[in-house]
CSV table of C-alpha atoms in Angstrom, one decimal:
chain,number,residue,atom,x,y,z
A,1,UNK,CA,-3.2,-42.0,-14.5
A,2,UNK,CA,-5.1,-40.5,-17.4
A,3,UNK,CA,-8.6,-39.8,-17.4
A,4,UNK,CA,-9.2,-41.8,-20.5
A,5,UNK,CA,-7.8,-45.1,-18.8
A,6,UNK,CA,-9.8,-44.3,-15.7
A,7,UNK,CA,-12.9,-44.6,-18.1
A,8,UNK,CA,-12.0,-47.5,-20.0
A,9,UNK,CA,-11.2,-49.6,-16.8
A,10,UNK,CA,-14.8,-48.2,-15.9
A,11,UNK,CA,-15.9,-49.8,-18.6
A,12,UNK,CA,-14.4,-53.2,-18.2
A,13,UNK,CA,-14.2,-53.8,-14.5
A,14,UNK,CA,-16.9,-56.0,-14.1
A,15,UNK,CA,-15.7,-57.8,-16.9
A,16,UNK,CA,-12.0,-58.1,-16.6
A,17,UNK,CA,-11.4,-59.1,-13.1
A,18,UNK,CA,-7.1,-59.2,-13.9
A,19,UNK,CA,-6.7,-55.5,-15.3
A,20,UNK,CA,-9.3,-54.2,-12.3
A,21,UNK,CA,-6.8,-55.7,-9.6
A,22,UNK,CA,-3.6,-54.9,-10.7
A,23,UNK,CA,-4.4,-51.7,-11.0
A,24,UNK,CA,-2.8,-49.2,-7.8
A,25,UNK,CA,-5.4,-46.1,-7.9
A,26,UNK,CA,-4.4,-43.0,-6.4
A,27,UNK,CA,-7.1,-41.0,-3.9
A,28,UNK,CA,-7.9,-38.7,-6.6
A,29,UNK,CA,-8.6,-41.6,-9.5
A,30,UNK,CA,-10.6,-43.3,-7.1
A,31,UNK,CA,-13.4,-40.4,-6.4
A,32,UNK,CA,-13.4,-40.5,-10.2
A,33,UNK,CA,-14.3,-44.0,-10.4
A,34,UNK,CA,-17.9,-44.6,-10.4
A,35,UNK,CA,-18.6,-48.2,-10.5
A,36,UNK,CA,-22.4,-48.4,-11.5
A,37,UNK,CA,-21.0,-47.6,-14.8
A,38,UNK,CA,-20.5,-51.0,-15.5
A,39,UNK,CA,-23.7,-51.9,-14.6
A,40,UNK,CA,-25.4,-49.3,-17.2
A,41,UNK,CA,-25.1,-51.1,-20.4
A,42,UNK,CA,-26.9,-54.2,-18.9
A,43,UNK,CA,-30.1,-52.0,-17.4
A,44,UNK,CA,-29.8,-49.1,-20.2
A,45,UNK,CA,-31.6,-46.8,-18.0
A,46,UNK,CA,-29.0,-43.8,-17.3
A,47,UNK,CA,-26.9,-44.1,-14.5
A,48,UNK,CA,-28.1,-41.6,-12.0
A,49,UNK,CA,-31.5,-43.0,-11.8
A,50,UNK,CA,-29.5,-46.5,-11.2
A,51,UNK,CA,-27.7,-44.9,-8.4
A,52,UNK,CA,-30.8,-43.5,-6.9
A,53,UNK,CA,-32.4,-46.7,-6.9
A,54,UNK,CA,-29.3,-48.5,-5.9
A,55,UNK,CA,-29.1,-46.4,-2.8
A,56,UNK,CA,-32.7,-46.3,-1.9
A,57,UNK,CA,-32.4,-50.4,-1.7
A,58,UNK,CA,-28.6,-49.9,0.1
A,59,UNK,CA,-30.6,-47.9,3.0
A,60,UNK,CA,-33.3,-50.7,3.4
A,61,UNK,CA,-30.6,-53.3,2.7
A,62,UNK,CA,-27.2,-52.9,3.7
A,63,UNK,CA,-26.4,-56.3,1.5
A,64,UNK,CA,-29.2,-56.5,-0.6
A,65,UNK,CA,-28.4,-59.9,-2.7
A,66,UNK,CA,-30.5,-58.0,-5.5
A,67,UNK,CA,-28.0,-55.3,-5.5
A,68,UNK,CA,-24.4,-55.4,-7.1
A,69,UNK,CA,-21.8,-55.5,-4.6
A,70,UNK,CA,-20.0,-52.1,-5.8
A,71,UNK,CA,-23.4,-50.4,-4.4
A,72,UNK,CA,-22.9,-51.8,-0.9
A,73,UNK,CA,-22.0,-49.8,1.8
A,74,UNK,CA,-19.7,-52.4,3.2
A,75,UNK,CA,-18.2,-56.3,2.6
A,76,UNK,CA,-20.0,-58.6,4.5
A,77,UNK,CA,-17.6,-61.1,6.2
A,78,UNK,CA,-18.3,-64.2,4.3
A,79,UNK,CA,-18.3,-61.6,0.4
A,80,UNK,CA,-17.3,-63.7,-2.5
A,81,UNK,CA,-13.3,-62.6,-2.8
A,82,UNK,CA,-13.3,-63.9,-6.6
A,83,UNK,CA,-16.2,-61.7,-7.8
A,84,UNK,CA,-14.6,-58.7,-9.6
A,85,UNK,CA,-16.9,-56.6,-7.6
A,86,UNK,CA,-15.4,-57.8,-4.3
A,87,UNK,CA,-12.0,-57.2,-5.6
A,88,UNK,CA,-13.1,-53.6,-6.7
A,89,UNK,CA,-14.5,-52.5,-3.8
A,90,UNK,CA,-11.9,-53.8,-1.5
A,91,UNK,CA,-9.7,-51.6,-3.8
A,92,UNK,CA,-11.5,-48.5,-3.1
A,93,UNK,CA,-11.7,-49.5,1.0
A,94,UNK,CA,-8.1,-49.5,1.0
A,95,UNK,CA,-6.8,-45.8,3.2
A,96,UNK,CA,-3.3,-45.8,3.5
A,97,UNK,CA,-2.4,-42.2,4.7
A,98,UNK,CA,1.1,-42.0,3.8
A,99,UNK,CA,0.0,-42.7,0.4
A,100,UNK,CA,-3.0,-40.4,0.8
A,101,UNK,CA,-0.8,-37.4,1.6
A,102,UNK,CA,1.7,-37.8,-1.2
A,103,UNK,CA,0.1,-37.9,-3.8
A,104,UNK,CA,-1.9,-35.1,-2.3
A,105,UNK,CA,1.1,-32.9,-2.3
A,106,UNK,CA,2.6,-34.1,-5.7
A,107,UNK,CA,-0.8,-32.8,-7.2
A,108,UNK,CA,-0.8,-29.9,-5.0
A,109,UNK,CA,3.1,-29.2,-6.6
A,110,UNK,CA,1.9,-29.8,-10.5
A,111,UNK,CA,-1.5,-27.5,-9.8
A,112,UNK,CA,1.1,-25.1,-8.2
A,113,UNK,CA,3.1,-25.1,-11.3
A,114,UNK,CA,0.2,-24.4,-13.8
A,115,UNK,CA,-1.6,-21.8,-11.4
A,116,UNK,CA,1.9,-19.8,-11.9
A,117,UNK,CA,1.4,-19.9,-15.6
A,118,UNK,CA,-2.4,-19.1,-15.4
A,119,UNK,CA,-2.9,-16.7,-12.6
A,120,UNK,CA,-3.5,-15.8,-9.4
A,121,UNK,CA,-7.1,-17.0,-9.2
A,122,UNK,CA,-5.6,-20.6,-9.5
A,123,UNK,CA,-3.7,-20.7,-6.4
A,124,UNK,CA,-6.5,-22.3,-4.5
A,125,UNK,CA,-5.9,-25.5,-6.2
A,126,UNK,CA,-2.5,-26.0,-4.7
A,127,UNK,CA,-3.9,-24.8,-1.2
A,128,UNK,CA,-6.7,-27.5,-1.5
A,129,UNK,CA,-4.3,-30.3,-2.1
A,130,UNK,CA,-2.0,-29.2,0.9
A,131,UNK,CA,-4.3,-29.1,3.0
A,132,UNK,CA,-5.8,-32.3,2.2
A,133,UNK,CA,-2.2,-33.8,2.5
A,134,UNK,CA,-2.4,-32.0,6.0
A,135,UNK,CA,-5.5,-33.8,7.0
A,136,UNK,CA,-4.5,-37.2,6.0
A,137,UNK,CA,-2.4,-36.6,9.1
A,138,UNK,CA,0.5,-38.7,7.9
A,139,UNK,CA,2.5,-40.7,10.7
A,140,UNK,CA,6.2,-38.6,9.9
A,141,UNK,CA,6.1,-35.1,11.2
A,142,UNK,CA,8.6,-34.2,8.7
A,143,UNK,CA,6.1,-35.2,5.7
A,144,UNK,CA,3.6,-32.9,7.2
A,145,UNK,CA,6.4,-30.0,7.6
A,146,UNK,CA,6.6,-30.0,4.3
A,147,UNK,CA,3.1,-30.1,3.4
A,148,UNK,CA,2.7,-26.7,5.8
A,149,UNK,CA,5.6,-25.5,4.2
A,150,UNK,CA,4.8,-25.8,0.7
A,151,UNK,CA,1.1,-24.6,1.3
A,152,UNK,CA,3.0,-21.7,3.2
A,153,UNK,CA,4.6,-20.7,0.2
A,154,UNK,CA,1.3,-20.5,-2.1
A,155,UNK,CA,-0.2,-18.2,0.5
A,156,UNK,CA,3.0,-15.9,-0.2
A,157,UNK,CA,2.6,-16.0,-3.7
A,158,UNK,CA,-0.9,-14.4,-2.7
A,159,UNK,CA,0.6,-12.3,-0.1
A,160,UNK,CA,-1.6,-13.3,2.7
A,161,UNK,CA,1.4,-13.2,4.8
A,162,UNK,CA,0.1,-13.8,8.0
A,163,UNK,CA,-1.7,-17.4,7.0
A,164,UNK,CA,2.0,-18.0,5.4
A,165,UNK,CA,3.5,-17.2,8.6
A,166,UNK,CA,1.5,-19.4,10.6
A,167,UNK,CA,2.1,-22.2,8.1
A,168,UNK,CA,5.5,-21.7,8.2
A,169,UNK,CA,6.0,-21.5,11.7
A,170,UNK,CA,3.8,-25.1,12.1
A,171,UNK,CA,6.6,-26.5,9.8
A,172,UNK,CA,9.0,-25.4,11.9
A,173,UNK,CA,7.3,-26.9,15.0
A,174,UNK,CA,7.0,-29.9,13.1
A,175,UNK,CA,10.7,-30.3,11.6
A,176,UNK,CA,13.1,-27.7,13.1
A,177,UNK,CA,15.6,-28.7,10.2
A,178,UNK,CA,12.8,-27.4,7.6
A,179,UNK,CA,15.3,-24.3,5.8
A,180,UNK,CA,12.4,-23.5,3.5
A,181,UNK,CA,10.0,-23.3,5.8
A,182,UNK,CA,12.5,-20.8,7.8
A,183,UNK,CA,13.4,-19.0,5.0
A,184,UNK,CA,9.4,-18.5,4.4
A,185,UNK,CA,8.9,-17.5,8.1
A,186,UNK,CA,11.4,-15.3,7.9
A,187,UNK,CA,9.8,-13.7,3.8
A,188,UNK,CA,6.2,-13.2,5.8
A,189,UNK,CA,7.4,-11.7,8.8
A,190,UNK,CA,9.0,-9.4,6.8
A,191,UNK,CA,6.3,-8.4,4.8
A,192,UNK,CA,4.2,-8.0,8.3
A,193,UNK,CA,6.6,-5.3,9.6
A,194,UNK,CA,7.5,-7.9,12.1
A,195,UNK,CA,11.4,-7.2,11.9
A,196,UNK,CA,12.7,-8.8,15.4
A,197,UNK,CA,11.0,-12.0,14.1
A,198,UNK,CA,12.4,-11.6,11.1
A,199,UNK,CA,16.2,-10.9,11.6
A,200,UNK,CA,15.2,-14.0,14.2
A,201,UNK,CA,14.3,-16.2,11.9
A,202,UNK,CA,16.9,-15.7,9.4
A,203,UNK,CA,19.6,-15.8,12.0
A,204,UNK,CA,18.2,-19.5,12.5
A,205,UNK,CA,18.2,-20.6,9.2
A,206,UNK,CA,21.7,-19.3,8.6
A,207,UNK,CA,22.6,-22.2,11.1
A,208,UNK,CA,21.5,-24.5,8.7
A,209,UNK,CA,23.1,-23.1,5.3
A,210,UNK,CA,25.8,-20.8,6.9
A,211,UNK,CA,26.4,-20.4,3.4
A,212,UNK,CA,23.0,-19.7,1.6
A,213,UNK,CA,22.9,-16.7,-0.7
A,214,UNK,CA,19.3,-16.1,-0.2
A,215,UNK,CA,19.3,-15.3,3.2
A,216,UNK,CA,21.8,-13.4,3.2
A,217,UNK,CA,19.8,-11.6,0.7
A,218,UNK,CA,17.3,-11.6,2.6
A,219,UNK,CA,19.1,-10.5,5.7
A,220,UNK,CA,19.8,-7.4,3.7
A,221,UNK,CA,15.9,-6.9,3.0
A,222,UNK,CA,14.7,-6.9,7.2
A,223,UNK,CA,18.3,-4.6,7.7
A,224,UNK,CA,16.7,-2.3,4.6
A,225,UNK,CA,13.2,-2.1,5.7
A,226,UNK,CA,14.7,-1.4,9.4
A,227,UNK,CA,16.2,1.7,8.1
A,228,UNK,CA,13.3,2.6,6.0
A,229,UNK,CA,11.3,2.5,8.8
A,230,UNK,CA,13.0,4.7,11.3
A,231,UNK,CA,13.7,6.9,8.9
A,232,UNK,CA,9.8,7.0,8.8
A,233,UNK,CA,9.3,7.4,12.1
A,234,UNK,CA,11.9,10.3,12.5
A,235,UNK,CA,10.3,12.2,10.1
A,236,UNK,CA,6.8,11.8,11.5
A,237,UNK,CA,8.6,12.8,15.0
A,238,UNK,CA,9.9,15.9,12.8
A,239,UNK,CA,6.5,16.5,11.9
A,240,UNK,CA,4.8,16.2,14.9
A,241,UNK,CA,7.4,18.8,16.6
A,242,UNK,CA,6.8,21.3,13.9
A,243,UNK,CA,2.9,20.6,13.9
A,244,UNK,CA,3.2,21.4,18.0
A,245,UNK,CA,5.6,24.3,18.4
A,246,UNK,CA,3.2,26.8,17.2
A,247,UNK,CA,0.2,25.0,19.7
A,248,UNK,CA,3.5,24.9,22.2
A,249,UNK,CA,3.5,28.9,21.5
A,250,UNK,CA,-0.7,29.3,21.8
A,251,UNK,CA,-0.4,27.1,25.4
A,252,UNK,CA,2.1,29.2,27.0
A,253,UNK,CA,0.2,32.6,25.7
A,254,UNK,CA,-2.9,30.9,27.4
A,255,UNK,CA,-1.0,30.8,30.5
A,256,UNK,CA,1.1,34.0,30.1
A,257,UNK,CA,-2.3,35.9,30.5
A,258,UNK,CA,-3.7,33.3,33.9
A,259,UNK,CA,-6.4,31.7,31.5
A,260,UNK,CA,-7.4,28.5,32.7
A,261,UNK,CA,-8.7,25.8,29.6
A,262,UNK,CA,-10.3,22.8,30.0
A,263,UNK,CA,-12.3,20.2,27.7
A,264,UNK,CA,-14.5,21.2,24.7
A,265,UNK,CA,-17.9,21.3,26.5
A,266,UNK,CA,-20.4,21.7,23.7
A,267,UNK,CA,-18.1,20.7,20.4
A,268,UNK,CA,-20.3,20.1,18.0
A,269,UNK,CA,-21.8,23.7,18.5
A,270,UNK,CA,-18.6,24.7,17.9
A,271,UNK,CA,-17.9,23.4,14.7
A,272,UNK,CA,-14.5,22.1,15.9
A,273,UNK,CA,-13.5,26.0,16.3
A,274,UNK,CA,-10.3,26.2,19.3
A,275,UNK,CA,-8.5,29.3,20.2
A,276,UNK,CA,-5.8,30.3,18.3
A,277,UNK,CA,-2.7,32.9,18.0
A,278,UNK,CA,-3.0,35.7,15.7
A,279,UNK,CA,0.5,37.0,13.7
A,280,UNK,CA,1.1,39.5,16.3
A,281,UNK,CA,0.6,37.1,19.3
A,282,UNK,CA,-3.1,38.2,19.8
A,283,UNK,CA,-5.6,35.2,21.4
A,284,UNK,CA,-8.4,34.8,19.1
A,285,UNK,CA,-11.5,33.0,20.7
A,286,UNK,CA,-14.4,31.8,19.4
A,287,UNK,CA,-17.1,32.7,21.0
A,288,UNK,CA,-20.6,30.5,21.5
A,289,UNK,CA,-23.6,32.1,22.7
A,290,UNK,CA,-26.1,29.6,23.6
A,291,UNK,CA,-29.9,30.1,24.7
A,292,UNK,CA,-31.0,27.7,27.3
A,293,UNK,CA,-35.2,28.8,26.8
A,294,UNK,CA,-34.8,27.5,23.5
A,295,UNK,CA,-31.9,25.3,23.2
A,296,UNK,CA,-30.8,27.7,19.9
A,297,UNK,CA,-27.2,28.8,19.6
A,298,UNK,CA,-24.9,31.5,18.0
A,299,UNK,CA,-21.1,31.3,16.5
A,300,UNK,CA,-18.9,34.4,16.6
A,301,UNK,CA,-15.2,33.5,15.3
A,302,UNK,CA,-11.8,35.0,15.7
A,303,UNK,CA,-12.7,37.3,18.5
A,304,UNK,CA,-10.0,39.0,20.0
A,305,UNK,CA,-9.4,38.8,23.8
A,306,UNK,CA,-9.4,42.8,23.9
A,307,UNK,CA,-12.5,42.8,22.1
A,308,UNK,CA,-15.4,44.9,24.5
A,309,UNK,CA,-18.5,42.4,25.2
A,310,UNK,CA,-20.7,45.1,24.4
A,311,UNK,CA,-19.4,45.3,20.9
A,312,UNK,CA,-20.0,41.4,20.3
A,313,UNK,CA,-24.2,42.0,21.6
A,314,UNK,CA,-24.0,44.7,19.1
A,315,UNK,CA,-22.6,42.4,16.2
A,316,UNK,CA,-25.0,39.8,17.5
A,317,UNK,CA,-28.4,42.2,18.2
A,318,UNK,CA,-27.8,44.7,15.8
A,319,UNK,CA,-31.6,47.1,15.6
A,320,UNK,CA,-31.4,47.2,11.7
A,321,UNK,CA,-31.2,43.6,11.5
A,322,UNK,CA,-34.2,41.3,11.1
A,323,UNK,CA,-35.4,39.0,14.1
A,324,UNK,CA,-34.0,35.8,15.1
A,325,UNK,CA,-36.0,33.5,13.1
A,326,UNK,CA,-37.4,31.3,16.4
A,327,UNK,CA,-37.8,35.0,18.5
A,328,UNK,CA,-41.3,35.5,17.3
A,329,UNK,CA,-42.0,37.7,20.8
A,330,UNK,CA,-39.1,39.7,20.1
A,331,UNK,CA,-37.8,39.3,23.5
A,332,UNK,CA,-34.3,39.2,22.1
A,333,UNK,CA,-33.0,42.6,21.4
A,334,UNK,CA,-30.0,44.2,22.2
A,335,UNK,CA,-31.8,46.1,25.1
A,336,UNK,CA,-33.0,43.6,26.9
A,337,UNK,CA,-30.6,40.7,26.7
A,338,UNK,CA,-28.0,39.9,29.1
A,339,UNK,CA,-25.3,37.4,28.9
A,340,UNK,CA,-23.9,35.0,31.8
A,341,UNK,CA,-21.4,32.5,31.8
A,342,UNK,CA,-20.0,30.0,34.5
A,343,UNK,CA,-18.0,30.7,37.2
A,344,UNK,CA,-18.1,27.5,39.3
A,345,UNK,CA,-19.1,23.8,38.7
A,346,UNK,CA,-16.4,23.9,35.7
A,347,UNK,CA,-14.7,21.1,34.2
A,348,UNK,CA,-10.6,20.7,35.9
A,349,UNK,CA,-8.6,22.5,33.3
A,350,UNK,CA,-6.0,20.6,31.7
A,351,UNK,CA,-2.5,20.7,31.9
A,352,UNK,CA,-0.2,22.0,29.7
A,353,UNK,CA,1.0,18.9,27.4
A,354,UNK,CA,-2.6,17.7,27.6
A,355,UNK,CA,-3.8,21.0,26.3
A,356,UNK,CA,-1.0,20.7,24.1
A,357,UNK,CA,-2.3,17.8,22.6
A,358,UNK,CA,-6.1,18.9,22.7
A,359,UNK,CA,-5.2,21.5,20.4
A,360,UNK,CA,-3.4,19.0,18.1
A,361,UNK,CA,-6.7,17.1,17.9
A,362,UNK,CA,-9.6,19.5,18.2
A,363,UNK,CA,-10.1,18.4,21.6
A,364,UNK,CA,-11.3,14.8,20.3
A,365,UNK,CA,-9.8,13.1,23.3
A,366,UNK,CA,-10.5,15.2,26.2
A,367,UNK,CA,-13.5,14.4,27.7
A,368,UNK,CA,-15.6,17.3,29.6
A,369,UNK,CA,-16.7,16.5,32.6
A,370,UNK,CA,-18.6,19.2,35.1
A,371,UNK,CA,-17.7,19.1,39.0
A,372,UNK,CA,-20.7,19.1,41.6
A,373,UNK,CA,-21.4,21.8,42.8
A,374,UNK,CA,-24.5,24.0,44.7
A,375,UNK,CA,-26.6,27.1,44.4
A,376,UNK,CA,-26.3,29.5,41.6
A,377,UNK,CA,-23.4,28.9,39.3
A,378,UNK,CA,-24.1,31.6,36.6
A,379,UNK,CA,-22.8,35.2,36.7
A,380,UNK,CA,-23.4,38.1,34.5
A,381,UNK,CA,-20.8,39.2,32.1
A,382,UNK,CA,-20.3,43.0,32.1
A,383,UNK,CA,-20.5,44.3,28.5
A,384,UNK,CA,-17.8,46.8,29.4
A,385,UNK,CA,-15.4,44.3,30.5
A,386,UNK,CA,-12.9,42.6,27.4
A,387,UNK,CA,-13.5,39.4,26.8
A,388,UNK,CA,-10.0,38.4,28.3
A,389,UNK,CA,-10.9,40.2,31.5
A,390,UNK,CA,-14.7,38.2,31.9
A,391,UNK,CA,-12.7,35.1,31.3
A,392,UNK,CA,-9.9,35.5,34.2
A,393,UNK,CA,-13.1,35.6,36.7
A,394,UNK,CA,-11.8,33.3,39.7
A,395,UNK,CA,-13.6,29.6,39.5
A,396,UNK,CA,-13.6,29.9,35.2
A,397,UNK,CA,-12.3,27.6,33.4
A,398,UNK,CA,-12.6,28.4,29.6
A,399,UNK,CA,-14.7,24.9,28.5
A,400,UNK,CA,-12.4,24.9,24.8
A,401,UNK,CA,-14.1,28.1,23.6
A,402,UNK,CA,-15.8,31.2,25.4
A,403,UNK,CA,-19.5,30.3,26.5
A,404,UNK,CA,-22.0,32.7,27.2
A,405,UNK,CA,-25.7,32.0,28.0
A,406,UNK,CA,-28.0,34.8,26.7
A,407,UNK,CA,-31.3,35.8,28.5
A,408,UNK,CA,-33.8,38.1,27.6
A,409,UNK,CA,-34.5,40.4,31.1
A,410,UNK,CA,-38.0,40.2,31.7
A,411,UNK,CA,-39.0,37.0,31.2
A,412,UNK,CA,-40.6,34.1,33.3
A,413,UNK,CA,-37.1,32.1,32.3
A,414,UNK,CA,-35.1,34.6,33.4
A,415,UNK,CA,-36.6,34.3,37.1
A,416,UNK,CA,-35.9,30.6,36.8
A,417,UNK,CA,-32.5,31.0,35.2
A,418,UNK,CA,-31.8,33.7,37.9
A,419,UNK,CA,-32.7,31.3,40.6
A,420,UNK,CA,-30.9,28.8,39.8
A,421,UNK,CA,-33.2,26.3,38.8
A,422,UNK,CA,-31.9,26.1,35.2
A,423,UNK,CA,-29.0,23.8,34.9
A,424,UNK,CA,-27.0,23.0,31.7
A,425,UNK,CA,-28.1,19.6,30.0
A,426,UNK,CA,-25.6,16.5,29.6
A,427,UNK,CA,-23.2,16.5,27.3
């Protein structure tokens, strides 16, 4: 009904008793209707401040004589059935769901058809009416298939698949004859990835409309994608073996030489740094040097498993070099410091795929955890030894990169650290 008609009738309700009753409102006409409308041009105070009133008087009153009956909250049982007022509001009392829900959904298909010409942002207006269809719960299960279905199909016009699949798959449940609402299962699944379901879902429908040209277009879509898809994952799988089989290579040199590797212990120190295999198949280890008075650390890259250890304290504690910034005693100099690293108490090494895949990540997944152990588990690295020969001591495990602990000789830490007392913070 148009709007204008619903304003004229406003107008002349209370007057013309006939047009109000023969009058069939739908849901949506009768939330326009305001009643005390009619009642206006005889107070001439505007119509808000009558409402107010009217419902201030309603609360104290349920059937305040002084009030006009379209104010009421309900009929009492003995209500004047020829006053126009009586007749309008048993209008309005009238709920007939079946009713309800149709014209629901017939406004929900026009506000469909005029969000497609005005946009996107629209859609909500069909959704609304749907779903108010929905909730007026009507007493067919078919009716209310279709209401899913049709509200399914807005929410793929805005590609939230996965609300249109649930819709869809509630029509279904509600009328397993529902083709559109298949053939929208089967469109949303598709666009989830979900390609069993999909090929599923079709297969169904095509048992309705052996003959339907759309699913058999759409068949050809989840077949399509399917291929698209492993051919996605072959190439990642292609990728993947290329990305390991040089690691593959840098894993079996680590075990070529006896070297035992297990989590990254201190990671962060080491800037992400791992081993790696030069060109001519040399091992190249960082190497961390940590100090355990002061909790400071040093980063020497790339250093080759031949290198002397006594060449690295002279990169590190070179005499024409100034200080360490927090050695104000100058206890650190290449004369008087010794390095140690652990020989027992290390982490289990890992084995060879899990290593594998260590390297593939920067060690992000493997977890260093130290074993229990007693006494003194530090020993002193000779600076004559390479580095590859300190690191095949018996009991080490390499913790991701090589870790020394530097100690100035000399020192009331040292005698600690000597003793044992010192042991290496949580990680």
């Amino acid at each position: 009904m148009p709007s204008e008609e619903v304003e004229s009738i406003e107008r002349t309700m209370d007057e013309d008793q006939e047009a109000w009753e023969e009058m069939n409102f739908t849901p949506e006409e009768r939330k326009k209707l305001r009643p005390w409308h009619a009642f206006q041009k005889k107070d001439h105070r505007p119509w808000q401040e009558i409402e107010a009133e009217a419902k201030r008087k309603n609360r104290e009153n349920p059937h305040d004589p002084s009030l006009p009956i379209l104010f009421w909250d309900d009929l009492p049982e003995d209500a004047d059935e020829s006053h126009p007022d009586v007749a309008a509001v048993r209008a309005l009392m009238v709920d007939d769901p079946e009713v309800d829900a149709e014209n629901y959904k017939e406004d929900g298909n026009a506000a469909l058809q005029d969000a497609k010409r005005k946009g996107k942002f629209y859609f909500r207006v069909p959704i609304e009416k749907y779903t108010k269809a929905i909730m007026c719960q009507h007493p067919d299960p078919k009716a209310n298939s279709v209401y899913y279905s049709n509200r399914a199909q807005v929410h793929l016009l805005l590609e939230n698949y996965a609300k249109a699949l649930k819709d869809a798959r509630e029509a279904m449940s509600l009328d397993e004859k529902n083709i559109k609402a298949a053939y929208r299962a089967a469109r949303a699944a598709l666009a989830l990835d979900r390609l069993d379901e999909a090929e599923a879902t079709v297969s169904y429908a095509k048992t309705l409309d052996p003959d339907s040209a759309d699913l058999e277009k759409l068949q050809r879509r989840v077949d399509a994608r399917r291929k698209q898809l492993q051919a996605v994952e072959e190439r990642a799988r292609i990728d993947a073996a290329a990305t390991r089989r040089p690691l593959m290579a840098l894993v079996s040199a680590l075990q070529s030489r006896g070297l035992q590797v297990g989590p990254y212990q201190h990671r962060s120190l080491g800037q992400g740094r791992v081993i790696r295999l030069s060109e001519d198949g040399k091992l190249l280890f960082p190497m961390l040097v940590l100090y355990p008075e002061t909790q400071q650390s040093d980063l020497l890259e790339d250093v080759p498993e031949d290198a002397l250890l006594s060449d690295q304290l002279d990169i590190l504690y070179n005499s024409e070099a100034p200080p360490l910034p927090w050695d104000t005693s100058r206890e650190y100099t290449r004369d008087r410091v010794d390095l140690y690293y652990q020989v027992e108490g290390c982490a289990p090494p890992l084995a060879s795929d899990a290593l594998v895949e260590a390297f593939a990540t920067g060690f992000a997944n493997a977890t260093f955890t130290a074993r229990e152990t007693r006494g003194h588990t530090m020993v002193r690295a000779d600076p004559n030894l390479s580095l590859l020969e300190l690191l095949l001591r018996e009991g080490h495990v390499v913790p991701g990169v090589a870790v020394f602990y530097a100690v100035a000789r000399g020192t009331s830490f040292a005698a600690r650290f000597l003793e044992g007392e010192w042991r290496e913070p949580m990680q």
